[in-house]
Short mmCIF file of C-alpha atoms and ligand atoms in Angstrom, two decimals:
data_model
loop_
_atom_site.label_atom_id
_atom_site.label_comp_id
_atom_site.label_asym_id
_atom_site.label_seq_id
_atom_site.Cartn_x
_atom_site.Cartn_y
_atom_site.Cartn_z
CA MET A 166 5.12 25.73 -0.80
CA GLY A 167 9.17 25.44 -1.15
CA HIS A 168 10.62 23.80 -3.46
CA LEU A 169 11.38 19.68 -2.48
CA SER A 170 13.50 17.71 -1.48
CA SER A 171 15.29 15.29 -3.60
CA LEU A 172 13.84 11.87 -3.86
CA ARG A 173 15.68 9.10 -2.68
CA LEU A 174 14.38 5.25 -3.18
CA TYR A 175 15.87 2.15 -2.10
CA ASN A 176 16.42 0.19 -5.04
CA THR A 177 15.69 -3.96 -4.56
CA ARG A 178 18.21 -4.09 -7.97
CA THR A 179 21.29 -2.19 -7.03
CA ARG A 180 20.50 -2.31 -2.98
CA THR A 181 21.21 0.68 -2.52
CA VAL A 182 19.49 4.33 -1.38
CA GLU A 183 19.20 6.13 -5.15
CA GLN A 184 18.16 9.36 -5.75
CA PHE A 185 15.04 9.02 -8.09
CA ALA A 186 14.91 10.01 -11.80
CA PRO A 187 12.20 9.26 -14.71
CA LEU A 188 13.17 8.06 -17.66
CA ARG A 189 10.87 10.38 -19.86
CA GLY A 190 10.54 14.15 -19.87
CA ASP A 191 8.48 13.76 -15.64
CA GLU A 192 6.13 11.31 -16.69
CA VAL A 193 6.48 7.91 -13.92
CA ARG A 194 5.76 4.41 -15.36
CA ILE A 195 5.09 2.10 -12.48
CA TYR A 196 4.02 -1.82 -12.98
CA VAL A 197 2.33 -3.25 -9.77
CA CYS A 198 1.64 -7.19 -9.24
CA GLY A 199 -1.03 -7.73 -8.16
CA LEU A 200 -3.29 -9.63 -7.07
CA THR A 201 -4.56 -13.64 -7.47
CA PRO A 202 -7.90 -14.27 -6.26
CA SER A 203 -8.33 -17.97 -6.44
CA ALA A 204 -8.18 -17.48 -3.17
CA GLN A 205 -9.62 -14.41 -0.49
CA ALA A 206 -7.24 -11.54 -0.20
CA HIS A 207 -5.87 -11.09 2.96
CA LEU A 208 -4.67 -7.91 5.12
CA GLY A 209 -0.89 -9.05 4.42
CA HIS A 210 -1.59 -8.16 0.05
CA ALA A 211 -3.66 -4.78 1.61
CA ARG A 212 -0.18 -3.96 2.83
CA SER A 213 2.54 -3.88 0.27
CA PHE A 214 -1.28 -1.73 -2.41
CA LEU A 215 -1.79 0.57 0.57
CA PHE A 216 2.29 1.11 -0.13
CA PHE A 217 2.15 1.85 -3.33
CA ASP A 218 -0.80 3.69 -2.85
CA VAL A 219 0.94 7.26 -0.79
CA LEU A 220 4.21 6.98 -3.09
CA ARG A 221 1.83 6.94 -6.17
CA ARG A 222 -0.07 10.08 -3.90
CA TYR A 223 3.85 11.17 -3.83
CA LEU A 224 4.62 10.96 -6.80
CA GLU A 225 2.16 13.15 -7.94
CA PHE A 226 2.46 15.56 -5.44
CA ARG A 227 5.78 16.48 -6.98
CA GLY A 228 4.41 17.18 -9.94
CA TYR A 229 4.94 13.82 -11.70
CA ARG A 230 2.72 12.51 -13.91
CA VAL A 231 2.41 8.55 -12.81
CA THR A 232 1.04 5.43 -15.47
CA TYR A 233 0.30 3.31 -11.95
CA VAL A 234 -0.83 -0.80 -13.63
CA GLN A 235 -1.74 -3.66 -11.21
CA ASN A 236 -2.57 -6.70 -13.25
CA VAL A 237 -4.67 -9.38 -12.50
CA THR A 238 -3.75 -12.65 -12.52
CA ASP A 239 -6.99 -14.09 -13.36
CA ILE A 240 -6.24 -17.81 -14.30
CA ASP A 241 -4.37 -20.20 -12.29
CA ASP A 242 -4.15 -24.26 -10.65
CA ARG A 243 -6.00 -23.05 -7.32
CA SER A 244 -9.02 -21.40 -9.10
CA ILE A 245 -9.75 -24.34 -11.35
CA ALA A 246 -9.66 -26.86 -8.11
CA THR A 247 -11.59 -24.33 -6.64
CA ALA A 248 -14.19 -23.92 -9.22
CA ARG A 249 -14.32 -27.49 -9.40
CA GLU A 250 -15.06 -29.12 -6.17
CA ARG A 251 -17.60 -25.52 -5.92
CA GLY A 252 -18.91 -27.28 -9.18
CA THR A 253 -18.43 -24.27 -11.68
CA THR A 254 -16.18 -22.88 -13.27
CA PHE A 255 -12.32 -20.87 -12.32
CA ASP A 256 -13.85 -17.64 -14.04
CA VAL A 257 -16.77 -17.24 -11.46
CA VAL A 258 -14.22 -18.20 -8.51
CA MET A 259 -12.17 -15.44 -9.32
CA ALA A 260 -14.79 -12.81 -10.08
CA GLU A 261 -16.27 -13.62 -6.69
CA ASN A 262 -12.79 -13.06 -4.34
CA TYR A 263 -11.36 -10.24 -7.52
CA ALA A 264 -14.96 -7.55 -6.47
CA SER A 265 -14.36 -8.60 -2.80
CA PHE A 266 -10.89 -7.26 -3.12
CA LYS A 267 -11.66 -4.39 -5.27
CA ALA A 268 -14.65 -3.62 -2.61
CA SER A 269 -11.94 -4.13 0.32
CA MET A 270 -9.22 -1.00 -1.32
CA ARG A 271 -12.41 1.11 -1.61
CA ARG A 272 -12.68 1.38 2.39
CA LEU A 273 -9.03 1.65 2.78
CA GLY A 274 -9.18 4.18 0.46
CA VAL A 275 -6.69 2.90 -2.18
CA ARG A 276 -6.85 4.52 -5.23
CA GLU A 277 -7.57 2.50 -8.48
CA PRO A 278 -5.09 1.53 -10.75
CA ASP A 279 -5.30 3.28 -14.94
CA GLU A 280 -5.12 0.12 -15.79
CA GLU A 281 -6.29 -3.51 -14.08
CA PRO A 282 -4.95 -5.55 -16.69
CA TYR A 283 -6.62 -8.90 -16.95
CA ALA A 284 -4.43 -11.77 -18.09
CA THR A 285 -6.81 -13.45 -19.61
CA ALA A 286 -7.07 -10.62 -22.05
CA TYR A 287 -3.46 -10.21 -23.07
CA ILE A 288 -3.30 -14.05 -24.36
CA PRO A 289 -2.27 -13.06 -27.82
CA GLN A 290 0.28 -10.85 -26.32
CA ILE A 291 1.30 -13.42 -24.34
CA GLN A 292 2.46 -16.16 -26.59
CA ALA A 293 3.54 -13.50 -29.21
CA MET A 294 6.33 -13.46 -26.29
CA ILE A 295 6.62 -17.04 -25.73
CA ARG A 296 7.23 -17.54 -29.43
CA MET A 297 10.25 -15.00 -29.44
CA LEU A 298 12.12 -16.71 -26.77
CA ILE A 299 11.28 -19.72 -28.32
CA GLY A 300 12.64 -18.57 -31.48
CA LYS A 301 16.04 -16.60 -29.36
CA GLN A 302 16.68 -20.19 -27.76
CA TYR A 303 16.51 -19.16 -23.99
CA ALA A 304 12.21 -21.34 -24.73
CA TYR A 305 11.96 -25.08 -25.28
CA VAL A 306 8.89 -26.74 -25.95
CA VAL A 307 8.36 -30.54 -24.33
CA GLU A 308 5.58 -32.67 -24.28
CA ASP A 309 3.49 -31.01 -20.10
CA GLY A 310 3.98 -27.49 -22.00
CA VAL A 311 7.06 -24.42 -22.74
CA TYR A 312 9.68 -24.62 -20.21
CA TYR A 313 11.99 -21.61 -20.02
CA SER A 314 15.60 -22.59 -20.02
CA VAL A 315 17.61 -20.58 -16.96
CA ARG A 316 20.50 -22.20 -18.26
CA ALA A 317 19.82 -20.10 -21.33
CA PHE A 318 20.28 -15.87 -18.95
CA PRO A 319 23.43 -15.61 -17.02
CA ARG A 320 22.16 -12.74 -15.62
CA TYR A 321 19.93 -15.68 -13.93
CA GLY A 322 19.38 -14.44 -9.95
CA GLU A 323 20.76 -11.15 -10.71
CA LEU A 324 18.07 -9.64 -9.22
CA SER A 325 17.04 -11.72 -5.88
CA ARG A 326 20.96 -12.40 -5.08
CA ARG A 327 20.76 -16.43 -5.78
CA ASN A 328 23.46 -18.12 -6.73
CA ILE A 329 22.35 -20.70 -10.25
CA GLU A 330 24.69 -23.86 -7.89
CA GLU A 331 22.94 -23.30 -4.62
CA LEU A 332 18.90 -22.96 -6.29
CA GLU A 333 19.94 -26.04 -9.10
CA ALA A 334 20.86 -28.06 -5.42
CA GLY A 335 17.67 -27.55 -3.92
CA ALA A 336 15.50 -27.89 -6.98
CA ARG A 337 13.87 -30.73 -8.49
CA ILE A 338 11.13 -32.10 -11.00
CA GLU A 339 8.42 -32.95 -10.62
CA VAL A 340 6.91 -36.29 -11.62
CA GLY A 341 4.81 -35.32 -14.11
CA GLU A 342 6.58 -32.87 -15.77
CA TYR A 343 9.51 -33.03 -18.58
CA LYS A 344 11.27 -29.85 -18.22
CA HIS A 345 15.64 -29.76 -18.87
CA ASP A 346 15.85 -28.68 -15.81
CA PRO A 347 14.93 -28.53 -11.61
CA LEU A 348 15.13 -24.08 -12.15
CA ASP A 349 13.18 -24.07 -15.69
CA PHE A 350 10.07 -22.87 -15.31
CA ALA A 351 6.82 -22.75 -17.31
CA LEU A 352 6.09 -20.18 -20.21
CA TRP A 353 3.17 -22.16 -21.71
CA LYS A 354 1.46 -25.60 -19.47
CA PHE A 355 -0.75 -27.76 -21.81
CA ALA A 356 -4.43 -28.59 -21.64
CA LYS A 357 -5.17 -31.25 -19.49
CA GLU A 358 -8.37 -32.99 -19.41
CA GLY A 359 -11.33 -30.98 -18.44
CA GLU A 360 -9.40 -27.68 -18.21
CA PRO A 361 -9.75 -24.37 -19.63
CA SER A 362 -7.79 -23.59 -22.46
CA TRP A 363 -6.42 -21.56 -24.75
CA PRO A 364 -5.21 -22.70 -28.55
CA PHE A 365 -1.69 -21.87 -29.41
CA GLU A 366 -0.86 -22.43 -33.02
CA PRO A 367 1.67 -24.53 -33.74
CA TYR A 368 1.79 -25.06 -30.16
CA ARG A 369 -0.92 -26.71 -28.15
CA ALA A 370 -3.96 -25.66 -26.44
CA GLY A 371 -3.52 -24.58 -23.17
CA ARG A 372 -2.87 -21.26 -20.46
CA PRO A 373 -0.19 -19.40 -19.36
CA GLY A 374 2.04 -19.43 -16.88
CA TRP A 375 2.31 -16.67 -13.59
CA HIS A 376 5.66 -15.77 -14.68
CA ILE A 377 5.48 -14.38 -17.69
CA GLU A 378 1.57 -12.67 -18.00
CA CYS A 379 3.41 -10.13 -16.15
CA SER A 380 6.52 -9.98 -18.53
CA ALA A 381 3.90 -9.13 -21.37
CA MET A 382 1.15 -7.29 -20.04
CA SER A 383 3.99 -4.38 -18.21
CA ARG A 384 5.51 -4.17 -22.16
CA GLU A 385 2.79 -3.92 -23.43
CA LEU A 386 1.66 -1.64 -21.27
CA LEU A 387 4.02 0.63 -20.05
CA ASP A 388 7.11 -0.68 -22.68
CA PRO A 389 6.60 -1.39 -25.68
CA GLN A 390 9.86 -0.23 -26.81
CA GLY A 391 11.79 -2.33 -24.97
CA VAL A 392 14.07 0.14 -23.39
CA GLY A 393 12.69 -0.13 -19.85
CA PHE A 394 10.09 1.24 -17.28
CA ASP A 395 10.40 3.36 -14.14
CA MET A 396 8.99 1.24 -11.29
CA HIS A 397 8.23 -2.40 -10.93
CA GLY A 398 7.61 -3.02 -7.40
CA GLY A 399 5.17 -6.22 -5.10
CA GLY A 400 5.67 -7.36 -1.16
CA ALA A 401 8.77 -8.95 -1.02
CA ASP A 402 8.34 -12.89 -1.57
CA LEU A 403 8.14 -11.40 -5.21
CA ILE A 404 11.81 -10.65 -4.99
CA PHE A 405 11.94 -14.77 -5.94
CA PRO A 406 10.06 -16.12 -7.94
CA HIS A 407 9.13 -14.66 -9.68
CA HIS A 408 10.59 -10.75 -10.54
CA GLU A 409 14.26 -12.50 -11.20
CA ASN A 410 11.93 -15.29 -13.61
CA GLU A 411 10.69 -11.26 -15.42
CA VAL A 412 13.78 -10.51 -15.76
CA ALA A 413 14.58 -13.81 -17.70
CA GLN A 414 12.24 -13.17 -19.44
CA SER A 415 11.66 -9.88 -20.15
CA GLU A 416 15.49 -8.30 -20.63
CA PRO A 417 16.63 -10.54 -23.39
CA LEU A 418 14.60 -9.61 -25.82
CA MET A 419 14.26 -6.12 -25.37
CA ARG A 420 16.16 -2.66 -27.21
CA ARG A 421 17.26 -1.73 -23.86
CA PRO A 422 17.98 -3.05 -20.11
CA PRO A 423 16.76 -3.23 -17.58
CA MET A 424 13.19 -4.37 -17.55
CA ALA A 425 12.53 -1.37 -14.68
CA ASN A 426 15.01 1.16 -13.58
CA THR A 427 13.62 0.90 -9.80
CA TRP A 428 12.42 -2.15 -7.90
CA ILE A 429 10.19 -1.09 -5.05
CA HIS A 430 9.62 -3.72 -2.34
CA GLY A 431 7.43 -3.91 0.29
CA GLY A 432 8.15 -5.87 3.84
CA LEU A 433 5.90 -8.35 5.43
CA LEU A 434 2.20 -8.70 7.47
CA LEU A 435 2.92 -10.81 10.64
CA PHE A 436 -0.53 -11.85 11.75
CA ASP A 437 0.45 -12.26 16.22
CA SER A 438 4.36 -13.11 14.83
CA ARG A 439 3.11 -15.77 12.23
CA LYS A 440 2.29 -15.65 8.61
CA MET A 441 -1.69 -15.49 7.75
CA SER A 442 -2.56 -19.07 6.42
CA LYS A 443 -5.43 -21.19 6.58
CA SER A 444 -2.95 -24.10 7.55
CA LEU A 445 -2.01 -21.88 10.57
CA GLY A 446 -5.38 -21.56 11.66
CA ASN A 447 -4.80 -17.43 11.86
CA PHE A 448 -6.33 -16.57 8.53
CA GLU A 449 -9.19 -14.01 8.33
CA PRO A 450 -10.40 -12.64 4.83
CA LEU A 451 -9.66 -8.85 4.36
CA SER A 452 -13.08 -7.81 4.21
CA GLN A 453 -13.99 -9.24 7.62
CA LEU A 454 -11.16 -7.72 9.13
CA LEU A 455 -12.07 -4.48 7.48
CA ASP A 456 -15.09 -4.69 9.43
CA ARG A 457 -13.90 -5.16 12.47
CA HIS A 458 -11.82 -2.24 12.49
CA ASP A 459 -11.84 0.96 11.16
CA PRO A 460 -10.10 1.25 7.57
CA GLN A 461 -8.42 4.78 8.19
CA ALA A 462 -6.05 3.20 11.80
CA ILE A 463 -5.18 0.54 9.32
CA ARG A 464 -4.09 2.71 7.48
CA LEU A 465 -2.27 4.53 10.10
CA LEU A 466 -0.46 1.25 11.39
CA PHE A 467 1.08 0.41 8.07
CA LEU A 468 3.08 4.21 7.75
CA GLN A 469 3.84 3.83 11.32
CA THR A 470 6.53 1.27 10.15
CA GLY A 471 9.04 1.97 7.62
CA TYR A 472 7.73 -0.16 4.17
CA ARG A 473 10.66 -2.20 3.55
CA LYS A 474 10.71 -4.34 7.84
CA VAL A 475 8.27 -7.09 8.73
CA MET A 476 5.50 -5.45 10.44
CA ASN A 477 3.55 -7.47 13.78
CA PHE A 478 -0.19 -6.92 13.35
CA THR A 479 -1.77 -7.54 16.21
CA GLU A 480 -4.89 -6.15 17.80
CA GLU A 481 -3.44 -3.79 20.00
CA SER A 482 -1.27 -2.26 17.61
CA ILE A 483 -4.30 -1.72 15.41
CA GLY A 484 -6.71 -0.15 19.02
CA ALA A 485 -3.24 2.07 19.90
CA ALA A 486 -3.46 3.16 15.27
CA GLY A 487 -6.76 3.69 16.01
CA SER A 488 -6.36 6.47 18.81
CA VAL A 489 -3.39 7.99 17.00
CA LEU A 490 -7.15 8.79 13.81
CA ASP A 491 -8.81 9.84 16.91
CA ARG A 492 -5.79 12.35 18.26
CA LEU A 493 -5.81 13.25 14.21
CA LYS A 494 -9.77 13.63 13.95
CA LYS A 495 -9.33 16.26 17.30
CA THR A 496 -6.58 18.05 15.98
CA TYR A 497 -8.69 18.43 12.33
CA ARG A 498 -12.25 19.41 14.41
CA LEU A 499 -10.20 21.93 15.89
CA LEU A 500 -8.40 23.62 13.06
CA ARG A 501 -11.67 23.64 11.92
CA ALA A 502 -13.23 25.62 14.14
CA SER A 503 -10.27 27.65 15.12
CA LYS A 504 -10.62 30.87 13.22
CA SER A 505 -6.43 31.64 13.15
CA GLY A 506 -3.96 30.27 10.56
CA GLY A 507 -2.28 28.18 11.43
CA ASP A 508 1.77 28.06 11.03
CA LYS A 509 2.88 27.32 7.24
CA GLY A 510 5.53 24.32 7.18
CA LEU A 511 4.54 20.84 8.20
CA LEU A 512 3.94 20.51 4.29
CA GLN A 513 7.65 20.76 4.09
CA ARG A 514 8.47 18.65 6.94
CA VAL A 515 6.40 15.85 5.35
CA ASP A 516 7.77 15.79 1.81
CA GLU A 517 11.13 16.16 3.02
CA ALA A 518 10.38 12.97 5.28
CA LEU A 519 8.80 11.46 1.99
CA ALA A 520 11.63 11.75 -0.25
CA ASP A 521 13.75 9.61 2.73
CA ASP A 522 12.66 6.60 0.62
CA MET A 523 9.07 7.32 2.04
CA ASN A 524 9.80 7.23 5.08
CA THR A 525 5.89 7.39 6.27
CA ALA A 526 6.46 7.21 9.37
CA VAL A 527 8.66 10.54 10.84
CA ALA A 528 5.61 11.67 8.11
CA LEU A 529 3.10 11.02 10.51
CA SER A 530 5.21 11.96 13.34
CA HIS A 531 5.01 15.55 12.09
CA LEU A 532 1.32 15.14 11.32
CA LEU A 533 1.05 14.77 15.20
CA GLN A 534 3.83 16.73 16.88
CA GLU A 535 3.04 20.37 15.06
CA GLU A 536 0.94 22.63 17.70
CA THR A 537 -1.27 24.22 15.39
CA PRO A 538 -0.15 23.77 11.40
CA SER A 539 -2.62 25.92 8.92
CA LEU A 540 -6.11 23.97 7.99
CA ASP A 541 -4.69 23.77 4.66
CA GLU A 542 -1.42 21.66 5.25
CA PHE A 543 -2.67 19.82 7.24
CA GLU A 544 -5.14 18.52 4.84
CA ARG A 545 -3.17 17.95 2.18
CA VAL A 546 -1.21 16.48 4.57
CA LEU A 547 -4.05 13.73 5.85
CA THR A 548 -4.53 13.64 1.37
CA LEU A 549 -1.18 12.88 1.12
CA LEU A 550 -1.17 10.01 3.66
CA GLY A 551 -4.32 8.61 2.17
CA ILE A 552 -6.61 9.79 5.25
CA GLU A 553 -8.82 11.64 3.96
CA PRO A 554 -11.48 13.67 6.85
CA HIS A 555 -15.08 12.65 5.68
CA ALA A 556 -18.38 13.90 7.71
CA SER A 557 -17.89 11.41 10.62
CA TRP A 558 -14.83 13.53 11.74
CA LEU A 559 -16.47 16.47 12.46
CA GLU A 560 -19.61 14.74 14.74
CA GLU A 561 -18.34 11.94 16.34
CA THR A 562 -16.92 12.95 19.63
CA ALA A 563 -19.07 15.30 20.07
CA VAL A 564 -22.23 13.80 20.30
CA THR A 565 -20.06 11.73 23.48
CA LEU A 566 -19.44 14.90 25.16
CA PRO A 567 -21.88 15.64 27.83
CA ALA A 568 -25.58 17.33 26.32
CA ASP A 569 -24.69 20.42 29.05
CA PHE A 570 -21.43 20.29 28.20
CA VAL A 571 -21.68 23.94 27.41
CA GLU A 572 -24.30 25.04 30.17
CA ARG A 573 -21.51 23.35 32.74
CA LEU A 574 -18.40 24.87 31.83
CA LYS A 575 -19.73 28.27 31.68
CA SER A 576 -20.51 28.01 35.17
CA ALA A 577 -17.37 26.06 36.15
CA LEU A 578 -15.54 28.55 35.07
CA GLY A 579 -17.22 32.19 35.34
CA PRO A 580 -18.76 34.04 31.62
CA SER A 581 -16.06 35.98 31.83
CA THR A 582 -13.60 34.30 31.77
CA PRO A 583 -10.72 35.10 28.69
CA ALA A 584 -11.57 30.90 27.19
CA LEU A 585 -15.88 31.78 26.49
CA ARG A 586 -15.16 35.70 26.17
CA ALA A 587 -13.78 34.90 22.59
CA PHE A 588 -16.76 32.34 21.51
CA ALA A 589 -19.60 34.55 23.26
CA GLN A 590 -20.21 36.22 20.02
CA ASP A 591 -20.59 33.33 17.96
CA ASP A 592 -22.46 30.97 20.36
CA LYS A 593 -24.59 28.72 18.69
CA SER A 594 -21.24 28.25 15.79
CA VAL A 595 -19.66 27.37 18.42
CA SER A 596 -19.16 23.30 18.21
CA PRO A 597 -18.78 21.89 22.20
CA GLU A 598 -16.04 20.26 20.63
CA ALA A 599 -14.07 23.40 19.78
CA LEU A 600 -14.85 24.75 23.14
CA LEU A 601 -13.03 22.00 24.87
CA GLU A 602 -9.95 21.65 22.60
CA ARG A 603 -9.46 25.27 22.95
CA ILE A 604 -9.51 25.22 26.99
CA ILE A 605 -6.61 22.45 26.27
CA ALA A 606 -4.85 24.31 24.25
CA LEU A 607 -5.06 27.39 27.02
CA ARG A 608 -4.07 24.76 29.46
CA ASN A 609 -1.44 24.25 27.23
CA GLU A 610 -0.37 27.40 27.80
CA ALA A 611 -0.41 27.90 30.37
CA ARG A 612 1.96 24.79 31.08
CA THR A 613 4.15 25.31 29.14
CA ASN A 614 4.25 29.54 31.07
CA LYS A 615 4.13 27.08 34.40
CA ASP A 616 0.91 28.44 36.19
CA TRP A 617 0.25 25.47 37.28
CA ALA A 618 -2.38 27.65 39.22
CA LYS A 619 -4.91 28.66 35.63
CA SER A 620 -3.84 25.12 33.99
CA ASP A 621 -5.05 23.38 37.52
CA GLN A 622 -8.55 25.67 37.53
CA LEU A 623 -9.08 24.77 34.58
CA ARG A 624 -8.61 20.55 34.00
CA ASP A 625 -10.84 21.39 37.07
CA ALA A 626 -13.39 23.29 35.82
CA LEU A 627 -13.46 20.12 33.04
CA ALA A 628 -13.34 17.33 36.17
CA SER A 629 -17.47 18.67 36.96
CA CYS A 630 -18.31 19.34 33.40
CA GLY A 631 -17.34 15.67 33.22
CA VAL A 632 -14.74 15.33 30.83
CA ALA A 633 -10.90 13.94 31.92
CA LEU A 634 -7.61 14.98 30.66
CA HIS A 635 -4.67 12.48 29.93
CA ASP A 636 -1.63 14.84 29.83
CA THR A 637 1.00 12.41 27.20
CA SER A 638 3.16 12.51 24.99
CA GLY A 639 1.95 12.51 22.18
CA GLY A 640 -0.33 15.80 23.50
CA THR A 641 -3.51 16.03 25.53
CA THR A 642 -6.64 13.97 25.16
CA TRP A 643 -9.37 13.29 26.53
CA SER A 644 -12.35 11.36 27.34
CA VAL A 645 -15.56 11.53 29.12
CA VAL A 646 -15.54 10.53 32.49
CA ALA A 647 -18.88 9.27 34.15
ZN1 ZN B 862 4.58 -9.88 -11.63
#
């Protein structure tokens, strides 16, 4: 294709849509906060990872060399509590849930990260960072652990646009916490009786806080020089306090802040207008949801909504996405069956849409509106959006057509009809499916030319073969009638 549109992305740090340029050559370094697998993942988690998967595919499509890091928070309070209830250890709980999450990601077509650092494998780096923060008086040691001193960092609240005085008014110190200020947060929690711990000289054994893990791992893997990396992402619920705290920990130790040039946050997912949670009784593990719904339909559903918007998931919305998927499959089968080249230009239009702050909804509408795109471009766009056609796309509805469809159609239309003549030479290689799509295309042509007699004749012929046509704003679909 010709030239690429300039890429504009919304940056949470500046609250504006900015033109994107990598910090270093053609490299794009991305850190996305990964899962804390102390409980099973749900679809809300998946939305964010699906978006970053599309962003990564698109950056690669544009020719960038992408390094994508997504961490695993494999130690936290909840996993310790769950392990205790079940009479096992935290790492067993984490490993089970994480394996299930990974299997779900594969089903959704989300590619593996380039690096997948486990927090417990970065204890020395985490401790080195904590020591530096203590040395520079951004952190202090008390009876129950090491805390970050929020008041020591004047820019605290800048990323999330929070006012420190208001935050202070709403915060309090819990029983058993020895921090100096309610806003301060733990970098290292000293181990209590029976808790998993790592030695930390010259302080005490314990475990890291969640926020410091991401600061240490992103620095180690993406920015050892302390001059910043390109993109830091996660769900919008991570902006505060998690990402705000990451900035507060990382930036005082950098040679040249900011920590990340562009901060990208995906919108939240609601289920029937509510947050999914065990206490509301609407919790469904991702793995189960994927047993009920086609993962590709879920992907399409997410692509239909802007990534920054709050999205409401309902059984109806996933049903509608399923029919969109069917239309894509039909177009794909038609293109595979047709001998003609198709029109170029789809890829260019999809690039324009994605360059506009990843407008996947518009990209998808181009994919659906295109009359006869070239098969090559159609396949490239599907891959770009992570909806790769697989073998079942070719078979799926062919088996649902009546077995004698072709024979019945021939007798209904008469063998000399042009639509059938086109297929006469190589009857065996033509699927009933492709023939049907060809008839639908001819009928649409007749409708465009206001040749109603011909259009009706084709529709009636199909009806006599047990196929009903439905004209919708998005095009013509069909179903088999008894
Ligand atoms: Zn993080």
